[in-house]
Coordinates of C-alpha atoms in Angstrom, one line a residue:
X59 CA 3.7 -6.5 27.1
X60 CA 5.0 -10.1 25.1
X61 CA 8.5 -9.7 24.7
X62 CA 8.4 -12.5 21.9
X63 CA 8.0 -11.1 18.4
X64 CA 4.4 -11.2 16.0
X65 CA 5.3 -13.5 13.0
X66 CA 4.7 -12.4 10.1
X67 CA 4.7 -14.7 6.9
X68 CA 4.6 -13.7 3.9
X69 CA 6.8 -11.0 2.1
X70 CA 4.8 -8.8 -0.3
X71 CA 3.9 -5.1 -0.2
X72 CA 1.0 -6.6 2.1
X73 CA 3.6 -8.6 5.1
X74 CA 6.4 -5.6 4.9
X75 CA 3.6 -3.1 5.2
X76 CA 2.3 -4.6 7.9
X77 CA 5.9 -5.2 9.4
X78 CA 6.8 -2.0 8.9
X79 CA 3.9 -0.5 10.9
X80 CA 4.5 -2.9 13.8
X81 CA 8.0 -1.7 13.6
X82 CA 7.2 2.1 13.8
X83 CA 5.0 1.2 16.5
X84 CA 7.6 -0.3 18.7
X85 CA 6.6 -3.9 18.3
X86 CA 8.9 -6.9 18.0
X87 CA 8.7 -8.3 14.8
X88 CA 9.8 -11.0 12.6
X89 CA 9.1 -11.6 8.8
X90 CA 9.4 -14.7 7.4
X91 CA 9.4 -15.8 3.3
X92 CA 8.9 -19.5 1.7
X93 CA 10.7 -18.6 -1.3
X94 CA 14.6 -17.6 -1.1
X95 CA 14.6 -14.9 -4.2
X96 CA 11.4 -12.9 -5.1
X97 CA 9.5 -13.9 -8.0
X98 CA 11.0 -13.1 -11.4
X99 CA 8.4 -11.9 -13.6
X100 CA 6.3 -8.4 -12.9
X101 CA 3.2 -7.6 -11.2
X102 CA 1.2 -5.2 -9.7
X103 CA 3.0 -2.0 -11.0
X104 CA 0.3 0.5 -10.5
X105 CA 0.5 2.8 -7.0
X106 CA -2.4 4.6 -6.3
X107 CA -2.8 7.8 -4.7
X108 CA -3.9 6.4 -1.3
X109 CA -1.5 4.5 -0.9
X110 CA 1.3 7.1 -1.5
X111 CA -0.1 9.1 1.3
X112 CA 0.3 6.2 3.2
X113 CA 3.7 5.5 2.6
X114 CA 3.9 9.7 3.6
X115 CA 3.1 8.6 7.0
X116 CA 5.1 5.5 7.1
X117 CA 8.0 7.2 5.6
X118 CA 8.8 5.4 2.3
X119 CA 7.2 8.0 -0.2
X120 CA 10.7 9.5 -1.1
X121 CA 12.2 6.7 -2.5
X122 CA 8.9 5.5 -4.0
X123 CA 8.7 9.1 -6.1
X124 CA 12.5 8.9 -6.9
X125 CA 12.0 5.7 -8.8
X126 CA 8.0 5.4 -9.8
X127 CA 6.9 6.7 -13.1
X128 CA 3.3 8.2 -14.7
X129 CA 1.9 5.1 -16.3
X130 CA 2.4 4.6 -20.1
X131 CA 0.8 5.9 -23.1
X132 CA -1.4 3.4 -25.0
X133 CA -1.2 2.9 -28.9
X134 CA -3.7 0.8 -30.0
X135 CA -2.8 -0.4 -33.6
X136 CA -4.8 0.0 -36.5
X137 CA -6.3 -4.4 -37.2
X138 CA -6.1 -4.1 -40.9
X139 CA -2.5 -2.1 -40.7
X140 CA 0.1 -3.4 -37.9
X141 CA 2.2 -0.4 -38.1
X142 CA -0.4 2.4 -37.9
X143 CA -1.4 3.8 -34.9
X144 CA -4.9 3.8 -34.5
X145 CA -5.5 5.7 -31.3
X146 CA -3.0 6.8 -28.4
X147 CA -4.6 7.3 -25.3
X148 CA -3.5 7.3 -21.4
X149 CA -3.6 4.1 -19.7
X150 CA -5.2 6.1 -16.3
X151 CA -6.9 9.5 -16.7
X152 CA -4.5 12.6 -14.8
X153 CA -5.6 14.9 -12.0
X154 CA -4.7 18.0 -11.1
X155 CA -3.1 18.4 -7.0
X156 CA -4.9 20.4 -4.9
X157 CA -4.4 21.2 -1.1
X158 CA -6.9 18.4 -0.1
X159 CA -5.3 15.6 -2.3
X160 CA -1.4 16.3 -2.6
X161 CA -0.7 13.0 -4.1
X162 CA -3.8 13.2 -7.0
X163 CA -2.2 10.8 -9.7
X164 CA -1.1 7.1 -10.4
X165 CA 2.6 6.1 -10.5
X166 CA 4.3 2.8 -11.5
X167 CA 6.6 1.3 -10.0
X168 CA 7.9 -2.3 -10.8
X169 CA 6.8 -5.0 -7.5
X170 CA 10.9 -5.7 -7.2
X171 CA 12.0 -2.1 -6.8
X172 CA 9.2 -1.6 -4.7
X173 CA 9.9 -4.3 -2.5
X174 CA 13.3 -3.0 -2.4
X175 CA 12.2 0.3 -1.2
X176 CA 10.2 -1.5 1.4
X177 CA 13.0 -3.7 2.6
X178 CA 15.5 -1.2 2.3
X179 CA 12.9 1.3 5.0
X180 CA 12.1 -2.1 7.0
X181 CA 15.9 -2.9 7.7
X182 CA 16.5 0.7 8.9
X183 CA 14.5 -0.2 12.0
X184 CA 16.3 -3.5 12.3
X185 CA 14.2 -6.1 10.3
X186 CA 15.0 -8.3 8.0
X187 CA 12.9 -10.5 5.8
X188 CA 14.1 -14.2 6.4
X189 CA 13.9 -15.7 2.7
X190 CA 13.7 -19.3 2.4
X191 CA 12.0 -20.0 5.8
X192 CA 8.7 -21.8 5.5
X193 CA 5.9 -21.5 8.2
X194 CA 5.0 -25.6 7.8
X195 CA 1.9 -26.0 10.7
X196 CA 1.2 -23.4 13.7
X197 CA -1.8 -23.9 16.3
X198 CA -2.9 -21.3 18.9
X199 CA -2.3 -22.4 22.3
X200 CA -3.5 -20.2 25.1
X201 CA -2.3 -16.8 25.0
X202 CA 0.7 -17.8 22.2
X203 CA 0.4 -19.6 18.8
X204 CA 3.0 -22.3 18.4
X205 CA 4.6 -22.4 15.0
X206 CA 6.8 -24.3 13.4
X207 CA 8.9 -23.1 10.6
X208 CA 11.2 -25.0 7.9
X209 CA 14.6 -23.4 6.6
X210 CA 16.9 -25.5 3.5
X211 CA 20.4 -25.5 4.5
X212 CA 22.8 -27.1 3.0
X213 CA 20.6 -29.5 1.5
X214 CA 19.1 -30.3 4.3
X215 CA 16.1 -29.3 6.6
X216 CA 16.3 -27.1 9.6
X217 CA 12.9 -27.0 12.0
X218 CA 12.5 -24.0 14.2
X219 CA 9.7 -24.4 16.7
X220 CA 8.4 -20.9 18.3
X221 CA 5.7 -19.5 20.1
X222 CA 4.7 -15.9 18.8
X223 CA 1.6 -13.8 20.4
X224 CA -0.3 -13.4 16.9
X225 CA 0.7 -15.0 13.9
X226 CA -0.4 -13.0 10.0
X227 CA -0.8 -14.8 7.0
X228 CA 0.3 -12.2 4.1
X229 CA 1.5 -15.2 1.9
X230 CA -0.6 -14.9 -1.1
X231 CA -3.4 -16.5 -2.9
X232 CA -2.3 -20.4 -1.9
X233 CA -1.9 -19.3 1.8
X234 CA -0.6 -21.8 4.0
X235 CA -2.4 -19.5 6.7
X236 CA -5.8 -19.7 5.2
X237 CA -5.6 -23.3 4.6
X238 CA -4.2 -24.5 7.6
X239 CA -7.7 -22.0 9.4
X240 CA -10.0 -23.7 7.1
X241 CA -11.2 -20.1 5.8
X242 CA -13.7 -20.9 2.9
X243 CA -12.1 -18.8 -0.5
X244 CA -15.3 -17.8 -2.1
X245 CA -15.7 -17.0 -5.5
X246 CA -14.7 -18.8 -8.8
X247 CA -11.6 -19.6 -11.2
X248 CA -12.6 -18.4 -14.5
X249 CA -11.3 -21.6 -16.5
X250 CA -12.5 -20.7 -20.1
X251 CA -10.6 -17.4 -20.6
X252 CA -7.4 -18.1 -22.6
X253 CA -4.6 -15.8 -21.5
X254 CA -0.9 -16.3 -22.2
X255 CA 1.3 -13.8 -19.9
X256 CA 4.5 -13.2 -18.6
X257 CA 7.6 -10.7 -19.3
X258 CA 10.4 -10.6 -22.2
X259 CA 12.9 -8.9 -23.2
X260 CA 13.3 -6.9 -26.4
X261 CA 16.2 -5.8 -28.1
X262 CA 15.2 -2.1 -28.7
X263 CA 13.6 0.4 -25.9
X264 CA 10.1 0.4 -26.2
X265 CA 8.3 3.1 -23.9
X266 CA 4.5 3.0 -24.3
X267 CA 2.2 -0.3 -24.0
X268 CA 1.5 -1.4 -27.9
X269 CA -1.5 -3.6 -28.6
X270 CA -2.3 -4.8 -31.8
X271 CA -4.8 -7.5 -32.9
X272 CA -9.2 -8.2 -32.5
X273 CA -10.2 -9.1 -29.5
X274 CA -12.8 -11.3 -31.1
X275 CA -10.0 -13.6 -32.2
X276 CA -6.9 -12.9 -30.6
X277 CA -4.8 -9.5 -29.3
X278 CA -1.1 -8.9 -28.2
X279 CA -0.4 -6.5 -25.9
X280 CA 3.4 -5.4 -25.1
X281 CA 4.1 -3.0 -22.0
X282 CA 6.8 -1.3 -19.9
X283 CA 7.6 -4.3 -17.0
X284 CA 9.1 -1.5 -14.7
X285 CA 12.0 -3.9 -14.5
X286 CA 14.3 -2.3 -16.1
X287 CA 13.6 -0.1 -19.7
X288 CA 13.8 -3.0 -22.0
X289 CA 11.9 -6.1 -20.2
X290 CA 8.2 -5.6 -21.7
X291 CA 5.0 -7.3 -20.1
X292 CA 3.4 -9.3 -22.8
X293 CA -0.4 -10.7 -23.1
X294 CA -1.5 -13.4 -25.8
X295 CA -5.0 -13.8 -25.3
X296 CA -8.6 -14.4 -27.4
X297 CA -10.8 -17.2 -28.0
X298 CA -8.5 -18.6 -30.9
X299 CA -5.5 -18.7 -28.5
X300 CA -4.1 -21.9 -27.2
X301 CA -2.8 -21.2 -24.4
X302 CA -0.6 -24.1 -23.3
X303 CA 0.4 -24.4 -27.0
X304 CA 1.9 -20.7 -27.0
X305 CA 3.5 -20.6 -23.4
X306 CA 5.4 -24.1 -24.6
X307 CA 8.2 -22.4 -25.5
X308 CA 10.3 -18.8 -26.5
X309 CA 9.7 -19.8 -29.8
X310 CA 6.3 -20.4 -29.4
X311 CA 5.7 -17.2 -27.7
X312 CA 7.5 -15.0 -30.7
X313 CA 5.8 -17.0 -33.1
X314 CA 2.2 -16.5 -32.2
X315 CA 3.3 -12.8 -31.4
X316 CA 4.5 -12.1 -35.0
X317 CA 1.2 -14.2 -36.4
X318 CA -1.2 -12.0 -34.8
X319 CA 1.0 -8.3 -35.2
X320 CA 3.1 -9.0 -38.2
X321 CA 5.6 -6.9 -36.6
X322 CA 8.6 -8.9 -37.4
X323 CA 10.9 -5.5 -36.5
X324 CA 10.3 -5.9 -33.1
X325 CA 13.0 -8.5 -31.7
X326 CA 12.9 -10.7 -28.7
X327 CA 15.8 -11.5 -26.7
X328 CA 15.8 -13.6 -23.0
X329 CA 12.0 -15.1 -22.0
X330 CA 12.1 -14.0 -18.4
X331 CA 8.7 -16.1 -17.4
X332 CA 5.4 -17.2 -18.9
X333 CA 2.5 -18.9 -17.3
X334 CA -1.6 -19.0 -18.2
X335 CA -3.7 -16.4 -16.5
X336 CA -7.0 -17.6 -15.3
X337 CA -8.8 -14.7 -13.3
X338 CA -9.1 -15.9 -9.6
X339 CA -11.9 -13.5 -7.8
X340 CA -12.5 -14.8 -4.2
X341 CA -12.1 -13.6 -0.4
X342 CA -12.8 -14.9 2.7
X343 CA -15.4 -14.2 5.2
X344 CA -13.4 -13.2 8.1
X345 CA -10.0 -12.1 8.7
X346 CA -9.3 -12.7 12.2
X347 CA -9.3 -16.5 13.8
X348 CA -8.4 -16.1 17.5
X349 CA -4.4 -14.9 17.2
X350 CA -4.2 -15.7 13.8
X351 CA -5.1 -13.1 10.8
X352 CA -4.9 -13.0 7.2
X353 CA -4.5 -10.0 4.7
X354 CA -3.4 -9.1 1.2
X355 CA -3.8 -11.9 -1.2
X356 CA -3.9 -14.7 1.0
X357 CA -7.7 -13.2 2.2
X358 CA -8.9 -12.2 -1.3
X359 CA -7.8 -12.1 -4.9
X360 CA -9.2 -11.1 -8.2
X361 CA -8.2 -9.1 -11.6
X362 CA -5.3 -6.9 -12.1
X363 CA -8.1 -5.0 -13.9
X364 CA -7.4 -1.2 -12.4
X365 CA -4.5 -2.0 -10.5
X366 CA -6.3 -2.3 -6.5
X367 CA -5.0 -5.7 -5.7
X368 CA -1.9 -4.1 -4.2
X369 CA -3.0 -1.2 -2.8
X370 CA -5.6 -2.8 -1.1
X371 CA -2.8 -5.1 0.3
X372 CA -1.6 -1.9 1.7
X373 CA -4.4 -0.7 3.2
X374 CA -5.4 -4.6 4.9
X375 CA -1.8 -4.0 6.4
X376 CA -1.8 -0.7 8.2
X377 CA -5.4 -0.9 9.5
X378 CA -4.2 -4.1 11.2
X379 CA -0.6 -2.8 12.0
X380 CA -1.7 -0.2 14.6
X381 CA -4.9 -2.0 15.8
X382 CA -2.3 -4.9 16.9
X383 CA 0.3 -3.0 18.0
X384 CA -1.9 -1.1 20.8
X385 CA -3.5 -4.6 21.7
X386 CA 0.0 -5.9 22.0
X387 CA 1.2 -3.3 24.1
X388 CA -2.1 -4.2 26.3
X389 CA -2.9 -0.8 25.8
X390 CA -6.1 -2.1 23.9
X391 CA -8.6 -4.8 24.3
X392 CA -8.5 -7.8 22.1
X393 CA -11.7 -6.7 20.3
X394 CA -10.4 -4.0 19.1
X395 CA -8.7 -6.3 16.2
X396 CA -12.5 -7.2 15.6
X397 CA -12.7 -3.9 14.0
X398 CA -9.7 -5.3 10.8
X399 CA -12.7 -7.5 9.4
X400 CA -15.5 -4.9 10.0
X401 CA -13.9 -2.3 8.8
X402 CA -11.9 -4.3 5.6
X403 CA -14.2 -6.6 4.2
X404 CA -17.2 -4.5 2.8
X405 CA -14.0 -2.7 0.8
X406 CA -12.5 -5.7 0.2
X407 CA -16.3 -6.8 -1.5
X408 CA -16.8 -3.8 -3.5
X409 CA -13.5 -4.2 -4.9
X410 CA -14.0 -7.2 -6.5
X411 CA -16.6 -6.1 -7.7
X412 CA -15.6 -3.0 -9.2
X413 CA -12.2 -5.2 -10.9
X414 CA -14.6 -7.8 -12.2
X415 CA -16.6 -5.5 -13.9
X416 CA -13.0 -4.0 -15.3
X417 CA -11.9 -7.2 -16.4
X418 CA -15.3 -8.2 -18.2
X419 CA -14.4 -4.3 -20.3
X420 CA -10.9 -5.8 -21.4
X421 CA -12.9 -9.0 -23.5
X422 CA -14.7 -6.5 -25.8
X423 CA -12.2 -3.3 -25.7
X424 CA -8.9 -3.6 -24.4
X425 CA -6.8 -1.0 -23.5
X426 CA -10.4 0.6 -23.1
X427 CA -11.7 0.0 -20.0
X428 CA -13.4 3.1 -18.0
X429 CA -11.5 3.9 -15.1
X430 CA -13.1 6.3 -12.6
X431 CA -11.5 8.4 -10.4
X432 CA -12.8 6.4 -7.2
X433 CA -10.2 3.7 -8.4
X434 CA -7.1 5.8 -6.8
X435 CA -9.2 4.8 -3.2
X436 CA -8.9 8.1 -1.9
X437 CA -12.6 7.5 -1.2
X438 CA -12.2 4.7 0.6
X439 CA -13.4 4.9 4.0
X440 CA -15.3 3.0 7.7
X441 CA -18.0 5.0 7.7
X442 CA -20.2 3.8 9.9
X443 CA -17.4 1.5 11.8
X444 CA -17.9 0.8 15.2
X445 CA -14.9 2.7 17.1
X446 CA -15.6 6.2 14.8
X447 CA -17.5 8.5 16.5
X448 CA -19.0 12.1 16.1
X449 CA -20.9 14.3 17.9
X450 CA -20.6 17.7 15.8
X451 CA -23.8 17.0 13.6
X452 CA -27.1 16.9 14.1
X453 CA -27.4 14.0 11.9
X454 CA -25.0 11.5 11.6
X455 CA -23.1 10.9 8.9
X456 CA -24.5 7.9 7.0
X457 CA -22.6 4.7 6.4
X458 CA -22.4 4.1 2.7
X459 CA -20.2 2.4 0.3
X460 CA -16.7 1.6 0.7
X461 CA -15.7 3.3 -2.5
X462 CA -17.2 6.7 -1.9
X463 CA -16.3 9.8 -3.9
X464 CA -18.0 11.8 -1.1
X465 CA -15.2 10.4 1.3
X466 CA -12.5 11.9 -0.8
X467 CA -12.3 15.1 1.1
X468 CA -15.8 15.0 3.5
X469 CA -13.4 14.3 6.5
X470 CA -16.3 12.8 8.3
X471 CA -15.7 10.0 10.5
X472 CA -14.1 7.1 8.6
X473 CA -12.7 9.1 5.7
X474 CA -9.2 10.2 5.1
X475 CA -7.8 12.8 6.6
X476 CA -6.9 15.4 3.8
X477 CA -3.9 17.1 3.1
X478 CA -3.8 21.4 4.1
X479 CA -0.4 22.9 3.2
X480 CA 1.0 26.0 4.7
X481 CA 1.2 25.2 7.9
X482 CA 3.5 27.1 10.7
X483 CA 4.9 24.9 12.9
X484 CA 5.4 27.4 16.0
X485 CA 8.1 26.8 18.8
X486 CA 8.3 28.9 22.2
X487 CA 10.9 31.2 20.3
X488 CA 9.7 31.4 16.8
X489 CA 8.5 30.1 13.9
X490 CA 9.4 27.0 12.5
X491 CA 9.6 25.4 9.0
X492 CA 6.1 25.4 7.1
X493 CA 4.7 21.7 7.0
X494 CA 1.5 19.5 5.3
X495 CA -0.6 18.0 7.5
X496 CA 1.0 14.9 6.1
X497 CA 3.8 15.7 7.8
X498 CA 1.9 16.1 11.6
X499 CA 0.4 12.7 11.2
X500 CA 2.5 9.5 12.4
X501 CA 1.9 5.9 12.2
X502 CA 2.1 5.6 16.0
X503 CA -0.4 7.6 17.8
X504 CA -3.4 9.5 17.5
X505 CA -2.9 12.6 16.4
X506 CA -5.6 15.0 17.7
X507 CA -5.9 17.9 16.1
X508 CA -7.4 21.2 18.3
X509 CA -8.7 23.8 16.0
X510 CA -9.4 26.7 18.6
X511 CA -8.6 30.3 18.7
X512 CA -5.0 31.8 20.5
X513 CA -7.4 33.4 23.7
X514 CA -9.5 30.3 23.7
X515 CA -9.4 27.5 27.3
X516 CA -9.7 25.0 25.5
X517 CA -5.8 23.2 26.7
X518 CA -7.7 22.8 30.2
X519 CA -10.9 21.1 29.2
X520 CA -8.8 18.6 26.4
X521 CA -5.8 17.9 29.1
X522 CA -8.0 16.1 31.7
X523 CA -9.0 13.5 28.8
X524 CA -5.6 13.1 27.3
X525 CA -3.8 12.5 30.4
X526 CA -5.9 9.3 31.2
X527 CA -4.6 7.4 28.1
X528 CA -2.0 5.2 27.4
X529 CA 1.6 7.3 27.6
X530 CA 3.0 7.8 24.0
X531 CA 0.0 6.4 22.2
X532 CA -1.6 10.2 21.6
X533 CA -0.7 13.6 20.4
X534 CA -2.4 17.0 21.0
X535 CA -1.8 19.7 18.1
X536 CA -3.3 22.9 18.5
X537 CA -4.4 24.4 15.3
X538 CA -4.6 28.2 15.1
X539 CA -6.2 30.2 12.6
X540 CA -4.5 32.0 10.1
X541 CA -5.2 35.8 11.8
X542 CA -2.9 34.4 14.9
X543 CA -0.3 36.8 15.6
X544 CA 3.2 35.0 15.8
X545 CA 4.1 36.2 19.2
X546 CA 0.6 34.5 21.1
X547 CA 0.9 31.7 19.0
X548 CA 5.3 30.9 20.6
X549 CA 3.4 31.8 23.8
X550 CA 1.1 29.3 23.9
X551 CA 3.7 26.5 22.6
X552 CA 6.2 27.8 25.5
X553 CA 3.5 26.9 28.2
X554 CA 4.0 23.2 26.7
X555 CA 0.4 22.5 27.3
X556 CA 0.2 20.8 24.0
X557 CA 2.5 18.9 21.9
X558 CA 2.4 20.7 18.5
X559 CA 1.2 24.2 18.1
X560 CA 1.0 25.1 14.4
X561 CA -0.6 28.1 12.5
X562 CA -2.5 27.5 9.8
X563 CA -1.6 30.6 7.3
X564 CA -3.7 29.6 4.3
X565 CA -6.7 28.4 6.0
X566 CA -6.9 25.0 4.5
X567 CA -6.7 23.1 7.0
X568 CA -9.8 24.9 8.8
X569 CA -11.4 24.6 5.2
X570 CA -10.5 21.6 4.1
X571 CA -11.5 19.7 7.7
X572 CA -14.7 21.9 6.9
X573 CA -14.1 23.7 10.8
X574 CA -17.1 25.9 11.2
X575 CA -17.1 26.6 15.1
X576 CA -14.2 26.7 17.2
X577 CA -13.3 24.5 19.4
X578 CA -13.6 21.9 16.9
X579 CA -11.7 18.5 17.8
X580 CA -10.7 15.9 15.0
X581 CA -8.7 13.0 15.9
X582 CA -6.9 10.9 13.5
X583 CA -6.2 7.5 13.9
X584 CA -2.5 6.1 13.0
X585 CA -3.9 4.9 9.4
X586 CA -4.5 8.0 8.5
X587 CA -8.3 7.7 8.9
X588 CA -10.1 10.7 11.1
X589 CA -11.8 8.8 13.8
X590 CA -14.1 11.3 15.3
X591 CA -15.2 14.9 15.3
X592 CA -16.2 15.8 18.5
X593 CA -17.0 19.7 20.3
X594 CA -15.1 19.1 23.1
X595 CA -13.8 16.2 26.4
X596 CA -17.3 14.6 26.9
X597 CA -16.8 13.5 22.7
X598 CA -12.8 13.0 22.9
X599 CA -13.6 10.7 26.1
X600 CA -16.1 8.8 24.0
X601 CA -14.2 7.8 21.1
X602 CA -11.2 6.8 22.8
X603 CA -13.3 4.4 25.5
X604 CA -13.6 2.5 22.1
X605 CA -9.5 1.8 21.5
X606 CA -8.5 2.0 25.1
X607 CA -8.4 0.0 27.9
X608 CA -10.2 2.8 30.3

């Protein structure tokens, strides 16, 4: 294994993510950002439900749900009377929780406190984001990429010259990664829409998001920033808007705001940033050149329109994260981070898609868009990816789109792995705390999950298999039914011939992993994906020939 650390440039959700998953995994990292303070203004606010149960494995979710919010209420203003509401609907539709889906809804949560979160998580294993370092050129060189980076000291510039094992470009939409790989951006800049944006702040505490205006002319939109309770989002935008004329100035900005509203009671304090939107929807066609990747916004980009662009971030990160940090180890082979393109860019596609086709809603209706419930990407999924497997169906499961409701909670092969509550987590004494299966995932191995009965053999045909691979890269959990009696279930975990045994008291994790036989063997993969369902060692042996160097 290198001793020398992965760069990572780049510090959005997307680069401390991915920095954070190496980290967990026990990989030498460093993090590097251009810019020495984070951006002012606000930006992708919205988490979705995916991606909290992702942060449950990585170990952020606390914090997040101790600061995140529901999103806002919309009032939508009445065009012939600014101070009538109109309508007041939700700006997401709610969900109920059930065992499967434990995290069902959308929080906000402003990009700065966020980062924070992420930071604060990141420099509890001993990383720290560098700001103000500059990756300026990098070339791969053999087995090493050779990088220089730039750092402003004193007025003055200091070169660092490194050689790193793989080098990932998380640094945004004018990536200095991308460029420098020559990675084609396809897609198109949407010149003629005329959008005025940016955050203010208003002298009064204003909760919900408040549009007013036609959107055959011109419409304001104010909205909670998630920066703190009085800095509002604001959007000037229509065909009779002059974009560069409004953003000029405060004044400007307060001006054309009170033209189009007439709602002179609301006051504006401190402009914290403007700039002209133009929708950017593009993405590369690869994400991997030799020892170089990109991710997050630096491989594709496009509308705000239903809040993915940051969770998908997210997910680009992790599915790379444990990929590279079992190649790194040399526990993998270097195809294996083949599998980050294959498996990310048909999402990545129907994505932008699915947020152009949001974006277009917002010209006619704003505040009106239709947001399904595939948008919180618990049904995205790698069906049909070339290191699942399954051999417990007679047919096999069909690859089909990456948004896919069926995914939700299907567990097939490239789906999530659902949530079951109530489960017993059983030492050789007694009974332990009750856990969510959340909680017997990790970030850093396989987790395979044993669903047999307390007088079954099955510890003798599974231990064969799981001895061959990697030390520390896999863990065994044994997964009772409900009927087992306490006493046979601390028996079996005092024979230590697995490394988890656990009851499961309510039955939903043998329901909701639809378990009809026992033994039934599901293994999921460090990103929270199930990556096979198999009957038994000949199936268990097959899927991990895929990730391991066997």
């Amino acid at each position: 294994m290198s001793a020398s650390p992965i760069l990572v440039v780049g510090s959005g959700p997307s680069g401390l993510v991915l920095a954070l998953t190496l980290a967990k995994n026990g990989v030498p990292v460093r993090i590097i950002e251009k810019e020495p303070a984070r951006f002012p203004g606000e930006r992708g606010a919205g988490i979705m439900p995916r991606t909290l149960e992702l942060y449950k494995l990585l170990g952020p979710l606390p914090d997040i749900l101790k600061l995140a919010t529901r999103p806002p209420l919309i009032w939508k203003y009445d065009p012939s009377d600014a101070n009538t509401v109109a309508k007041k609907m939700p700006l997401v539709p709610s969900f109920e929780d059930t065992p499967q889906i434990p995290y069902s809804n959308t929080l906000a949560l402003g990009q700065h406190l966020h980062e924070a979160v992420l930071k604060a998580h990141l420099e509890a294993v001993g990383v720290t984001v560098e700001g103000g370092s500059e990756l300026r050129s990098f070339k791969e060189v053999g087995d090493h990429v050779e990088a220089e980076i730039v750092r402003h000291v004193d007025g003055k510039e200091v070169i660092e010259h490194i050689e790193t094992p793989y080098l990932v470009g998380m640094d945004g939409a004018h990536s200095v990664v991308r460029k420098t790989l020559g990675l084609e951006f396809l897609g198109e800049t949407i010149e003629e829409d005329n959008v005025a944006v940016g955050d203010i702040r208003v002298k009064d505490l204003m909760e919900a998001m408040h549009m007013w205006g036609n959107p055959t002319k011109a419409v304001a939109v104010l909205r909670p920033s998630g920066q703190d309770d009085r800095i509002m989002q604001f959007l000037i935008a229509g065909p009779e808007i002059d974009v560069p004329k409004v953003i000029a100035s405060r004044e400007s900005i307060i001006d054309k705001f009170y033209e189009i509203t007439g709602r002179r009671d609301i006051v504006f304090e401190d402009l914290v940033t403007a700039f002209r939107y133009k929708p950017n929807i593009r993405m590369v066609k690869q994400l991997r050149v030799g020892r170089v990747f990109v991710g997050g916004d630096a491989a594709h980009c496009h509308s705000p329109a239903g809040g993915q662009g940051m969770n998908s971030c997210v997910q680009d990160a992790i599915n790379l994260g444990w990929k590279l940090a079992l190649v790194y180890k040399g526990h993998s082979p270097s195809s294996l981070l083949d599998t980050y393109g294959e498996e990310r860019l048909p999402v990545i596609a129907e994505m932008l898609g699915k947020t152009t086709e949001l974006f277009n809603q917002t010209k006619t209706a704003p505040g009106e868009m239709k947001r399904g419930s595939e948008l919180r990407q618990l049904g995205v999924n790698y069906r049909g990816s070339s290191i699942v497997y399954e051999d417990d169906v007679e047919t096999a499961t069909e690859k089909g789109p990456g948004y896919n409701a069926g995914s939700e909670i299907a567990a097939r092969p490239g789906d999530r792995a659902p949530g079951a509550p109530g489960l017993k987590v059983v030492s050789d004494k007694e009974t332990a705390a009750t856990a969510i299966m959340h909680d017997i995932l990790t970030p850093s191995q396989h987790t395979v999950l044993i669903f047999a009965s307390a007088s079954g053999n099955v510890a003798s045909e599974m231990r064969d298999v799981l001895q061959q691979l990697p030390a520390g890269t896999v863990r065994s959990v044994l997964v009772l039914p409900k009927d087992t009696e306490g006493s046979s279930a601390s028996d079996l975990a005092a024979k230590g011939l697995f490394d988890q045994v656990i009851i499961d008291t309510e039955g939903y994790a043998y329901s909701g992993y639809h378990v009809k036989e026992e033994p039934s063997v599901i293994v999921v993969r460090p990103d929270g994906i199930v990556g096979a369902r198999v009957r038994g060692e000949a199936g268990l042996k097959k899927y991990f020939q895929n990730i391991f160097n066997l």
